[in-house]
Amino acid sequence: MAGRDTRFIIIGSGISGVLMAIRLLEQGYRNFTVLEKASEMGGTWRDNVYPGVACDVAAHLYTYSFARNPGWQTRYARGADIWKYNQGVARRYGVLPHIKYGKEVCSARFAEGVWQLTTQDGCEYQADVVIAAVGRLHHPVVPQIAGAENFAGAQFHTARWDQSVDLTCKRIGLIGTGSTATQVITALAGEVPALTVFQRTAQWVYPVKNTPNPWWRRLMFRLSPSHWKHYYLQLQSETEERGKATTGSAEARAARDKVCHDMLASIRDPELRRKLTPDYEVGCKRLVFSDGFYDAIQKPGVEVITEGFARIEPEGVRTEDGALHEIDVLVYATGFDAHAYLRPMQVTGMDGRTLDQVWQDLPLSYHSVMIPHMPNFLMINGPYSPGGSASVIGIVEAQADYLMQLIDRIVSDDVLLAPKEEASRSWLEGVRELARNSLWGTGGCQSWYLDKTGTPTLNPITLTELKEQIAQPDYADFVVEPRQRT
Ligand code: NAP
């Protein structure tokens, strides 16, 4: 490895992968490849094209801090516009020529100071440093419901939306009531003849208004970066305050509870209101933010079914009360397996230690960005990263700043760097203790945040706290070894 010639592989070309590519270029590291499994760049916003797909974090905040987009038309951006923005940034910053498509990494093996990556199509790549930017909500979960294979109509997960299916005049069945389902329901209610929502657990829904960004504001943001920056910081501080409700502030929680209860009271039919009233604390699951959900769910043709599934039949879904709910298309808005992070990739680190061995009990990492025994293998937005309703972009930018410091050390001293196991365990224990006592752990609900022990796999800290905690690496927590050249 020779300084700026250091070879990097970034896995994934979503928001985090593109960010890391830009940061490498900025620091003069040009010898890198982004391996992308799909045929186009992007992650979440490429994969999710369901009706109503949007980001419920304010668009100006869901933007790289260095690549402002004064042109957002509304407070919340549509998925397609975010993807377009991401593509534009990747193009503008010179990332696109570095991306290789159709390259799903199936294994990464460390030997003699170098990472050897193999992709599904049999190609091999060597890297001195690997950066996994694979996303946490990447593997769709489709529940196994008896008889699903006999369903006569189309059925698909929201992240695999089949755009060839014409929904006009179709009766739609939708399983789930999370953030994704709420967006689909709000988009389809009243547009299709029948929408049957199968709800296992009611959700707290926080009302928001997707107000347009008037032309004068867009112009102002275009002409004056300082106005844009001011607005960005204001949104960041609002989001941070909102996040404190999850991490403990009683006042913020009380205010949020009240808004959610008030909105629920807008449901006219007492039976529907009963069905939609959760039995756990507001904010225990990721709060759903919606402009219009409560109107949508009361539209003619929309029905909420709370009985469990007996089986799926060719004509529709039979519930445990014996009723057959006839539908033409079945949509699974059933979320993602966040615990399959990095999988099914086979990762083998120092001394033949596999990721499965290191992560046998828990996805052990140091500050969510490095794994013991995996030298020069970096993660961005790894397990136990902060989350909730914060902007993931702020979080990954903070992690990227930290990673670039590690990278500079790896390159300048030509070393292998991995966190010590004890330091990682100690960090993780602290985070898990915090997480267990957060609203996500104590609020009385099930969610994708929780692992099999019932502990949230997110760090309940704010962006400001994250930035403080990872401002500078503490090299006492790392094993730093000279690289053995062969
Ligand atoms: P989710 O929050 O995990 O919700 C999955 C839904 O499917 C839940 O209602 C769940 O019910 C239901 N479900 C799962 N398995 C089921 C089964 N076997 N039978 C019946 N119901 C079942 O998934 P998501 O809505 O896709 O959201 C995942 C995450 O993506 C969010 O938390 C958020 O972080 C992110 N997201 C963000 C945005 C945004 O605008 N920023 C939009 C969409 C998604 P239970 O509640 O009973 O488990």
PDB file of N, CA, C and O and ligand atoms in Angstrom, residues 50 54-57 137 143 175-181 183 200-201 203 285-286 309 333-336 448, ligand 1:
ATOM      1  N   TYR A  50     -42.726   2.294  -4.189  1.00  0.00           N
ATOM      2  CA  TYR A  50     -44.160   2.051  -3.931  1.00  0.00           C
ATOM      3  C   TYR A  50     -44.947   3.369  -4.017  1.00  0.00           C
ATOM      4  O   TYR A  50     -44.369   4.464  -3.857  1.00  0.00           O
ATOM      5  N   ALA A  54     -41.929   8.447   0.094  1.00  0.00           N
ATOM      6  CA  ALA A  54     -41.400   9.781   0.391  1.00  0.00           C
ATOM      7  C   ALA A  54     -40.556   9.665   1.644  1.00  0.00           C
ATOM      8  O   ALA A  54     -40.532   8.610   2.272  1.00  0.00           O
ATOM      9  N   CYS A  55     -39.889  10.734   1.973  1.00  0.00           N
ATOM     10  CA  CYS A  55     -39.102  10.710   3.208  1.00  0.00           C
ATOM     11  C   CYS A  55     -39.760  11.633   4.225  1.00  0.00           C
ATOM     12  O   CYS A  55     -39.981  12.818   3.936  1.00  0.00           O
ATOM     13  N   ASP A  56     -40.047  11.109   5.390  1.00  0.00           N
ATOM     14  CA  ASP A  56     -40.736  11.912   6.399  1.00  0.00           C
ATOM     15  C   ASP A  56     -39.771  12.738   7.255  1.00  0.00           C
ATOM     16  O   ASP A  56     -40.160  13.294   8.273  1.00  0.00           O
ATOM     17  N   VAL A  57     -38.507  12.777   6.835  1.00  0.00           N
ATOM     18  CA  VAL A  57     -37.559  13.737   7.430  1.00  0.00           C
ATOM     19  C   VAL A  57     -37.539  14.920   6.455  1.00  0.00           C
ATOM     20  O   VAL A  57     -37.520  14.710   5.235  1.00  0.00           O
ATOM     21  N   LEU A 137     -31.646  -1.326   6.339  1.00  0.00           N
ATOM     22  CA  LEU A 137     -33.009  -1.750   5.993  1.00  0.00           C
ATOM     23  C   LEU A 137     -32.987  -2.227   4.544  1.00  0.00           C
ATOM     24  O   LEU A 137     -33.549  -1.594   3.644  1.00  0.00           O
ATOM     25  N   PRO A 143     -43.550 -12.356   5.596  1.00  0.00           N
ATOM     26  CA  PRO A 143     -43.936 -13.417   6.530  1.00  0.00           C
ATOM     27  C   PRO A 143     -44.457 -14.637   5.783  1.00  0.00           C
ATOM     28  O   PRO A 143     -45.041 -14.513   4.702  1.00  0.00           O
ATOM     29  N   ILE A 175     -50.640  -5.694   4.058  1.00  0.00           N
ATOM     30  CA  ILE A 175     -50.288  -6.178   5.405  1.00  0.00           C
ATOM     31  C   ILE A 175     -49.282  -5.211   6.020  1.00  0.00           C
ATOM     32  O   ILE A 175     -48.227  -4.953   5.426  1.00  0.00           O
ATOM     33  N   GLY A 176     -49.611  -4.685   7.193  1.00  0.00           N
ATOM     34  CA  GLY A 176     -48.678  -3.805   7.901  1.00  0.00           C
ATOM     35  C   GLY A 176     -49.241  -2.410   8.100  1.00  0.00           C
ATOM     36  O   GLY A 176     -50.149  -1.976   7.357  1.00  0.00           O
ATOM     37  N   THR A 177     -48.700  -1.743   9.108  1.00  0.00           N
ATOM     38  CA  THR A 177     -49.155  -0.377   9.402  1.00  0.00           C
ATOM     39  C   THR A 177     -47.977   0.517   9.819  1.00  0.00           C
ATOM     40  O   THR A 177     -48.157   1.478  10.556  1.00  0.00           O
ATOM     41  N   GLY A 178     -46.756   0.160   9.362  1.00  0.00           N
ATOM     42  CA  GLY A 178     -45.588   0.972   9.713  1.00  0.00           C
ATOM     43  C   GLY A 178     -45.487   2.217   8.835  1.00  0.00           C
ATOM     44  O   GLY A 178     -46.445   2.608   8.150  1.00  0.00           O
ATOM     45  N   SER A 179     -44.307   2.826   8.831  1.00  0.00           N
ATOM     46  CA  SER A 179     -44.100   4.061   8.050  1.00  0.00           C
ATOM     47  C   SER A 179     -44.373   3.810   6.569  1.00  0.00           C
ATOM     48  O   SER A 179     -44.980   4.650   5.881  1.00  0.00           O
ATOM     49  N   THR A 180     -43.929   2.654   6.081  1.00  0.00           N
ATOM     50  CA  THR A 180     -44.126   2.351   4.667  1.00  0.00           C
ATOM     51  C   THR A 180     -45.614   2.161   4.373  1.00  0.00           C
ATOM     52  O   THR A 180     -46.165   2.771   3.439  1.00  0.00           O
ATOM     53  N   ALA A 181     -46.258   1.315   5.158  1.00  0.00           N
ATOM     54  CA  ALA A 181     -47.679   1.026   4.924  1.00  0.00           C
ATOM     55  C   ALA A 181     -48.493   2.318   4.955  1.00  0.00           C
ATOM     56  O   ALA A 181     -49.373   2.536   4.118  1.00  0.00           O
ATOM     57  N   GLN A 183     -47.638   5.302   4.204  1.00  0.00           N
ATOM     58  CA  GLN A 183     -47.479   6.074   2.960  1.00  0.00           C
ATOM     59  C   GLN A 183     -48.279   5.437   1.823  1.00  0.00           C
ATOM     60  O   GLN A 183     -48.920   6.141   1.034  1.00  0.00           O
ATOM     61  N   ARG A 200     -51.695  -5.804  12.500  1.00  0.00           N
ATOM     62  CA  ARG A 200     -51.415  -6.629  13.680  1.00  0.00           C
ATOM     63  C   ARG A 200     -51.298  -5.738  14.910  1.00  0.00           C
ATOM     64  O   ARG A 200     -51.788  -6.065  15.975  1.00  0.00           O
ATOM     65  N   THR A 201     -50.639  -4.600  14.722  1.00  0.00           N
ATOM     66  CA  THR A 201     -50.437  -3.680  15.847  1.00  0.00           C
ATOM     67  C   THR A 201     -50.741  -2.260  15.367  1.00  0.00           C
ATOM     68  O   THR A 201     -50.263  -1.852  14.307  1.00  0.00           O
ATOM     69  N   GLN A 203     -50.491   1.773  15.214  1.00  0.00           N
ATOM     70  CA  GLN A 203     -49.314   2.658  15.232  1.00  0.00           C
ATOM     71  C   GLN A 203     -49.710   4.042  15.717  1.00  0.00           C
ATOM     72  O   GLN A 203     -50.791   4.525  15.400  1.00  0.00           O
ATOM     73  N   LYS A 285     -42.267   2.281  19.090  1.00  0.00           N
ATOM     74  CA  LYS A 285     -41.892   1.943  17.714  1.00  0.00           C
ATOM     75  C   LYS A 285     -41.464   3.259  17.061  1.00  0.00           C
ATOM     76  O   LYS A 285     -41.815   4.329  17.560  1.00  0.00           O
ATOM     77  N   ARG A 286     -40.803   3.158  15.925  1.00  0.00           N
ATOM     78  CA  ARG A 286     -40.481   4.402  15.229  1.00  0.00           C
ATOM     79  C   ARG A 286     -41.797   5.122  14.939  1.00  0.00           C
ATOM     80  O   ARG A 286     -42.711   4.538  14.346  1.00  0.00           O
ATOM     81  N   PHE A 309     -54.327 -13.879  10.701  1.00  0.00           N
ATOM     82  CA  PHE A 309     -54.511 -14.641   9.458  1.00  0.00           C
ATOM     83  C   PHE A 309     -54.756 -16.111   9.767  1.00  0.00           C
ATOM     84  O   PHE A 309     -54.039 -16.702  10.580  1.00  0.00           O
ATOM     85  N   ALA A 333     -46.296  -4.872   3.375  1.00  0.00           N
ATOM     86  CA  ALA A 333     -45.556  -3.702   3.887  1.00  0.00           C
ATOM     87  C   ALA A 333     -44.991  -4.108   5.237  1.00  0.00           C
ATOM     88  O   ALA A 333     -45.231  -3.471   6.265  1.00  0.00           O
ATOM     89  N   THR A 334     -44.257  -5.209   5.210  1.00  0.00           N
ATOM     90  CA  THR A 334     -43.904  -5.909   6.445  1.00  0.00           C
ATOM     91  C   THR A 334     -42.457  -5.674   6.894  1.00  0.00           C
ATOM     92  O   THR A 334     -41.936  -6.425   7.718  1.00  0.00           O
ATOM     93  N   GLY A 335     -41.826  -4.659   6.352  1.00  0.00           N
ATOM     94  CA  GLY A 335     -40.545  -4.221   6.892  1.00  0.00           C
ATOM     95  C   GLY A 335     -39.337  -5.029   6.463  1.00  0.00           C
ATOM     96  O   GLY A 335     -39.370  -5.760   5.463  1.00  0.00           O
ATOM     97  N   PHE A 336     -38.295  -4.876   7.247  1.00  0.00           N
ATOM     98  CA  PHE A 336     -36.966  -5.371   6.856  1.00  0.00           C
ATOM     99  C   PHE A 336     -36.303  -6.112   8.018  1.00  0.00           C
ATOM    100  O   PHE A 336     -36.624  -5.860   9.180  1.00  0.00           O
ATOM    101  N   TRP A 448     -38.742  -3.510  14.788  1.00  0.00           N
ATOM    102  CA  TRP A 448     -37.547  -4.021  14.106  1.00  0.00           C
ATOM    103  C   TRP A 448     -36.272  -3.591  14.814  1.00  0.00           C
ATOM    104  O   TRP A 448     -35.194  -4.118  14.544  1.00  0.00           O
TER     105      TRP A 448
HETATM  106  P1  NAP B   1     -41.959  -1.771   9.947  1.00  0.00           P
HETATM  107  O1  NAP B   1     -41.961  -0.474  10.631  1.00  0.00           O
HETATM  108  O2  NAP B   1     -41.115  -2.853  10.471  1.00  0.00           O
HETATM  109  O3  NAP B   1     -43.469  -2.229   9.863  1.00  0.00           O
HETATM  110  C1  NAP B   1     -43.811  -3.513   9.415  1.00  0.00           C
HETATM  111  C2  NAP B   1     -45.294  -3.691   9.537  1.00  0.00           C
HETATM  112  O4  NAP B   1     -45.630  -4.998   9.091  1.00  0.00           O
HETATM  113  C3  NAP B   1     -45.775  -3.586  10.982  1.00  0.00           C
HETATM  114  O5  NAP B   1     -47.031  -3.011  10.996  1.00  0.00           O
HETATM  115  C4  NAP B   1     -45.819  -5.038  11.394  1.00  0.00           C
HETATM  116  O6  NAP B   1     -46.704  -5.315  12.443  1.00  0.00           O
HETATM  117  C5  NAP B   1     -46.332  -5.673  10.118  1.00  0.00           C
HETATM  118  N1  NAP B   1     -46.017  -7.077  10.062  1.00  0.00           N
HETATM  119  C6  NAP B   1     -44.797  -7.654   9.960  1.00  0.00           C
HETATM  120  N2  NAP B   1     -44.912  -8.979   9.946  1.00  0.00           N
HETATM  121  C7  NAP B   1     -46.227  -9.258  10.054  1.00  0.00           C
HETATM  122  C8  NAP B   1     -46.977 -10.454  10.112  1.00  0.00           C
HETATM  123  N3  NAP B   1     -46.370 -11.654  10.076  1.00  0.00           N
HETATM  124  N4  NAP B   1     -48.303 -10.372  10.234  1.00  0.00           N
HETATM  125  C9  NAP B   1     -48.897  -9.164  10.296  1.00  0.00           C
HETATM  126  N5  NAP B   1     -48.268  -7.996  10.246  1.00  0.00           N
HETATM  127  C10 NAP B   1     -46.934  -8.043  10.127  1.00  0.00           C
HETATM  128  O7  NAP B   1     -41.553  -1.626   8.398  1.00  0.00           O
HETATM  129  P2  NAP B   1     -41.639  -0.349   7.443  1.00  0.00           P
HETATM  130  O8  NAP B   1     -42.939   0.315   7.567  1.00  0.00           O
HETATM  131  O9  NAP B   1     -41.196  -0.787   6.109  1.00  0.00           O
HETATM  132  O10 NAP B   1     -40.586   0.626   8.061  1.00  0.00           O
HETATM  133  C11 NAP B   1     -39.288   0.174   8.406  1.00  0.00           C
HETATM  134  C12 NAP B   1     -38.405   1.351   8.668  1.00  0.00           C
HETATM  135  O11 NAP B   1     -38.079   1.951   7.432  1.00  0.00           O
HETATM  136  C13 NAP B   1     -39.034   2.471   9.466  1.00  0.00           C
HETATM  137  O12 NAP B   1     -39.031   2.236  10.845  1.00  0.00           O
HETATM  138  C14 NAP B   1     -38.143   3.617   9.078  1.00  0.00           C
HETATM  139  O13 NAP B   1     -36.941   3.564   9.795  1.00  0.00           O
HETATM  140  C15 NAP B   1     -37.889   3.324   7.622  1.00  0.00           C
HETATM  141  N6  NAP B   1     -38.836   4.070   6.775  1.00  0.00           N
HETATM  142  C16 NAP B   1     -38.666   5.404   6.733  1.00  0.00           C
HETATM  143  C17 NAP B   1     -39.525   6.156   5.977  1.00  0.00           C
HETATM  144  C18 NAP B   1     -39.328   7.635   5.929  1.00  0.00           C
HETATM  145  O14 NAP B   1     -40.181   8.324   5.416  1.00  0.00           O
HETATM  146  N7  NAP B   1     -38.224   8.166   6.458  1.00  0.00           N
HETATM  147  C19 NAP B   1     -40.558   5.555   5.271  1.00  0.00           C
HETATM  148  C20 NAP B   1     -40.697   4.192   5.330  1.00  0.00           C
HETATM  149  C21 NAP B   1     -39.831   3.454   6.097  1.00  0.00           C
HETATM  150  P3  NAP B   1     -46.205  -5.237  13.970  1.00  0.00           P
HETATM  151  O15 NAP B   1     -46.140  -3.779  14.285  1.00  0.00           O
HETATM  152  O16 NAP B   1     -47.206  -5.985  14.720  1.00  0.00           O
HETATM  153  O17 NAP B   1     -44.860  -5.898  14.008  1.00  0.00           O
END
